DNA sequence: ACATTAAGTGATT
DNA sequence: AATCACTTAATGT
């Protein structure tokens, strides 16, 4: 697991920093579908993803969800960055898309490292930059793409982060993620299958065009 | 065999 | 694109 960490982060940070992270970071693992961060949580440490993927989503007052973006190994969560800086609560929920391993860096350290290591500074800034772009992308998708394009993009994203073109899920779960109804998803999926973009099975969808 | 859950479909708004 | 009402198909007990 420490080896995995090196693999994804050694080109980002200098050795001193890598060692300090390994020393101060708290190793944690999450099973698929477990909630890593809940809306309203106070965040006192920031996660560095080593393995797996995390789904970041927003929820409205009725409990309806909407997926914003996915995080992969080598990524960190911009929400925790802003939460660690200020003393605010999380506005998003983070759910393990599959089995996840990560290192938690206490916020005291992440602040100290900002002035101590330039590589850390650029990592934080770059993370912000990436997340910002993903958010803009998410807004574009919601605002400008029709449901069928949104759905296909969702499937492709999902296949991408899990490194598997077969997605195991139900139409209902997809509908929840995209904030629409199951019937609509079923219909569009059927259409996508007719266009030979996907192959449908019970509880699984195979993405053909990646 | 029966109940439950997932998925397909026509009609309506 | 959403909702309803209903059907069909797959799966669990």
PDB file of N, CA and C (backbone and C1' of nucleotides) in Angstrom, chain A residues 146-147 179-181 183-184 187 202, chain C residues 1-6 9-11:
ATOM      1  N   UNK A 146     -28.415  17.289 -23.630  1.00  0.00           N
ATOM      2  CA  UNK A 146     -29.698  16.654 -23.401  1.00  0.00           C
ATOM      3  C   UNK A 146     -29.482  15.389 -22.584  1.00  0.00           C
ATOM      4  N   UNK A 147     -30.560  14.862 -22.094  1.00  0.00           N
ATOM      5  CA  UNK A 147     -30.462  13.717 -21.190  1.00  0.00           C
ATOM      6  C   UNK A 147     -29.704  12.550 -21.817  1.00  0.00           C
ATOM      7  N   UNK A 179     -30.354  12.453 -11.321  1.00  0.00           N
ATOM      8  CA  UNK A 179     -31.500  13.227 -10.856  1.00  0.00           C
ATOM      9  C   UNK A 179     -32.648  13.197 -11.871  1.00  0.00           C
ATOM     10  N   UNK A 180     -33.007  12.002 -12.298  1.00  0.00           N
ATOM     11  CA  UNK A 180     -34.150  11.867 -13.189  1.00  0.00           C
ATOM     12  C   UNK A 180     -34.891  10.594 -12.788  1.00  0.00           C
ATOM     13  N   UNK A 181     -35.843  10.161 -13.604  1.00  0.00           N
ATOM     14  CA  UNK A 181     -36.618   8.991 -13.204  1.00  0.00           C
ATOM     15  C   UNK A 181     -36.154   7.741 -13.935  1.00  0.00           C
ATOM     16  N   UNK A 183     -37.755   5.438 -15.528  1.00  0.00           N
ATOM     17  CA  UNK A 183     -38.382   5.216 -16.825  1.00  0.00           C
ATOM     18  C   UNK A 183     -37.616   5.920 -17.943  1.00  0.00           C
ATOM     19  N   UNK A 184     -37.227   7.141 -17.650  1.00  0.00           N
ATOM     20  CA  UNK A 184     -36.491   7.928 -18.640  1.00  0.00           C
ATOM     21  C   UNK A 184     -35.167   7.240 -18.967  1.00  0.00           C
ATOM     22  N   UNK A 187     -35.603   4.135 -21.092  1.00  0.00           N
ATOM     23  CA  UNK A 187     -35.887   4.444 -22.493  1.00  0.00           C
ATOM     24  C   UNK A 187     -34.634   4.873 -23.252  1.00  0.00           C
ATOM     25  N   UNK A 202     -29.431  -7.445 -17.409  1.00  0.00           N
ATOM     26  CA  UNK A 202     -29.987  -7.157 -16.091  1.00  0.00           C
ATOM     27  C   UNK A 202     -28.835  -6.864 -15.131  1.00  0.00           C
TER      28      UNK A 202
ATOM     29  P    DA C   1     -34.280  14.937 -22.291  1.00  0.00           P
ATOM     30  O5'  DA C   1     -35.483  15.223 -21.345  1.00  0.00           O
ATOM     31  C5'  DA C   1     -35.520  16.331 -20.434  1.00  0.00           C
ATOM     32  C4'  DA C   1     -36.693  16.107 -19.519  1.00  0.00           C
ATOM     33  C3'  DA C   1     -36.549  14.884 -18.606  1.00  0.00           C
ATOM     34  O3'  DA C   1     -36.797  15.328 -17.309  1.00  0.00           O
ATOM     35  C1'  DA C   1     -38.634  14.838 -19.695  1.00  0.00           C
ATOM     36  P    DA C   2     -36.693  14.355 -16.089  1.00  0.00           P
ATOM     37  O5'  DA C   2     -38.198  14.167 -15.628  1.00  0.00           O
ATOM     38  C5'  DA C   2     -38.983  15.309 -15.326  1.00  0.00           C
ATOM     39  C4'  DA C   2     -40.388  14.857 -15.001  1.00  0.00           C
ATOM     40  C3'  DA C   2     -40.464  13.658 -14.052  1.00  0.00           C
ATOM     41  O3'  DA C   2     -41.347  13.965 -13.005  1.00  0.00           O
ATOM     42  C1'  DA C   2     -41.763  13.277 -15.972  1.00  0.00           C
ATOM     43  P    DT C   3     -41.519  12.981 -11.795  1.00  0.00           P
ATOM     44  O5'  DT C   3     -42.950  12.328 -12.060  1.00  0.00           O
ATOM     45  C5'  DT C   3     -44.046  13.138 -12.457  1.00  0.00           C
ATOM     46  C4'  DT C   3     -45.204  12.229 -12.789  1.00  0.00           C
ATOM     47  C3'  DT C   3     -45.261  10.976 -11.906  1.00  0.00           C
ATOM     48  O3'  DT C   3     -46.542  10.892 -11.309  1.00  0.00           O
ATOM     49  C1'  DT C   3     -45.443  10.415 -14.204  1.00  0.00           C
ATOM     50  P    DC C   4     -46.897   9.673 -10.340  1.00  0.00           P
ATOM     51  O5'  DC C   4     -47.835   8.814 -11.298  1.00  0.00           O
ATOM     52  C5'  DC C   4     -48.822   9.476 -12.083  1.00  0.00           C
ATOM     53  C4'  DC C   4     -49.638   8.445 -12.840  1.00  0.00           C
ATOM     54  C3'  DC C   4     -49.823   7.133 -12.078  1.00  0.00           C
ATOM     55  O3'  DC C   4     -51.158   6.689 -12.207  1.00  0.00           O
ATOM     56  C1'  DC C   4     -48.813   6.718 -14.170  1.00  0.00           C
ATOM     57  P    DA C   5     -51.696   5.491 -11.310  1.00  0.00           P
ATOM     58  O5'  DA C   5     -52.446   4.549 -12.346  1.00  0.00           O
ATOM     59  C5'  DA C   5     -52.490   4.852 -13.744  1.00  0.00           C
ATOM     60  C4'  DA C   5     -52.188   3.604 -14.534  1.00  0.00           C
ATOM     61  C3'  DA C   5     -52.308   2.303 -13.732  1.00  0.00           C
ATOM     62  O3'  DA C   5     -53.052   1.350 -14.487  1.00  0.00           O
ATOM     63  C1'  DA C   5     -50.224   2.375 -14.824  1.00  0.00           C
ATOM     64  P    DC C   6     -53.598   0.057 -13.766  1.00  0.00           P
ATOM     65  O5'  DC C   6     -52.855  -1.073 -14.591  1.00  0.00           O
ATOM     66  C5'  DC C   6     -52.834  -0.978 -16.021  1.00  0.00           C
ATOM     67  C4'  DC C   6     -51.604  -1.634 -16.567  1.00  0.00           C
ATOM     68  C3'  DC C   6     -51.393  -3.074 -16.058  1.00  0.00           C
ATOM     69  O3'  DC C   6     -51.630  -3.989 -17.102  1.00  0.00           O
ATOM     70  C1'  DC C   6     -49.359  -1.864 -16.297  1.00  0.00           C
ATOM     71  P    DA C   9     -41.530 -11.758 -21.513  1.00  0.00           P
ATOM     72  O5'  DA C   9     -40.228 -11.619 -20.629  1.00  0.00           O
ATOM     73  C5'  DA C   9     -39.424 -10.451 -20.731  1.00  0.00           C
ATOM     74  C4'  DA C   9     -38.374 -10.508 -19.654  1.00  0.00           C
ATOM     75  C3'  DA C   9     -37.836 -11.912 -19.388  1.00  0.00           C
ATOM     76  O3'  DA C   9     -36.432 -11.814 -19.331  1.00  0.00           O
ATOM     77  C1'  DA C   9     -38.586 -10.945 -17.373  1.00  0.00           C
ATOM     78  P    DA C  10     -35.548 -13.074 -19.155  1.00  0.00           P
ATOM     79  O5'  DA C  10     -34.976 -12.841 -17.693  1.00  0.00           O
ATOM     80  C5'  DA C  10     -34.290 -11.635 -17.400  1.00  0.00           C
ATOM     81  C4'  DA C  10     -33.968 -11.601 -15.923  1.00  0.00           C
ATOM     82  C3'  DA C  10     -33.249 -12.864 -15.430  1.00  0.00           C
ATOM     83  O3'  DA C  10     -32.100 -12.422 -14.727  1.00  0.00           O
ATOM     84  C1'  DA C  10     -35.132 -12.397 -14.072  1.00  0.00           C
ATOM     85  P    DT C  11     -31.163 -13.450 -14.005  1.00  0.00           P
ATOM     86  O5'  DT C  11     -31.734 -13.450 -12.534  1.00  0.00           O
ATOM     87  C5'  DT C  11     -31.774 -12.214 -11.795  1.00  0.00           C
ATOM     88  C4'  DT C  11     -32.266 -12.520 -10.395  1.00  0.00           C
ATOM     89  C3'  DT C  11     -31.609 -13.763  -9.769  1.00  0.00           C
ATOM     90  O3'  DT C  11     -31.126 -13.391  -8.502  1.00  0.00           O
ATOM     91  C1'  DT C  11     -33.956 -13.842  -9.579  1.00  0.00           C
TER      92       DT C  11
END
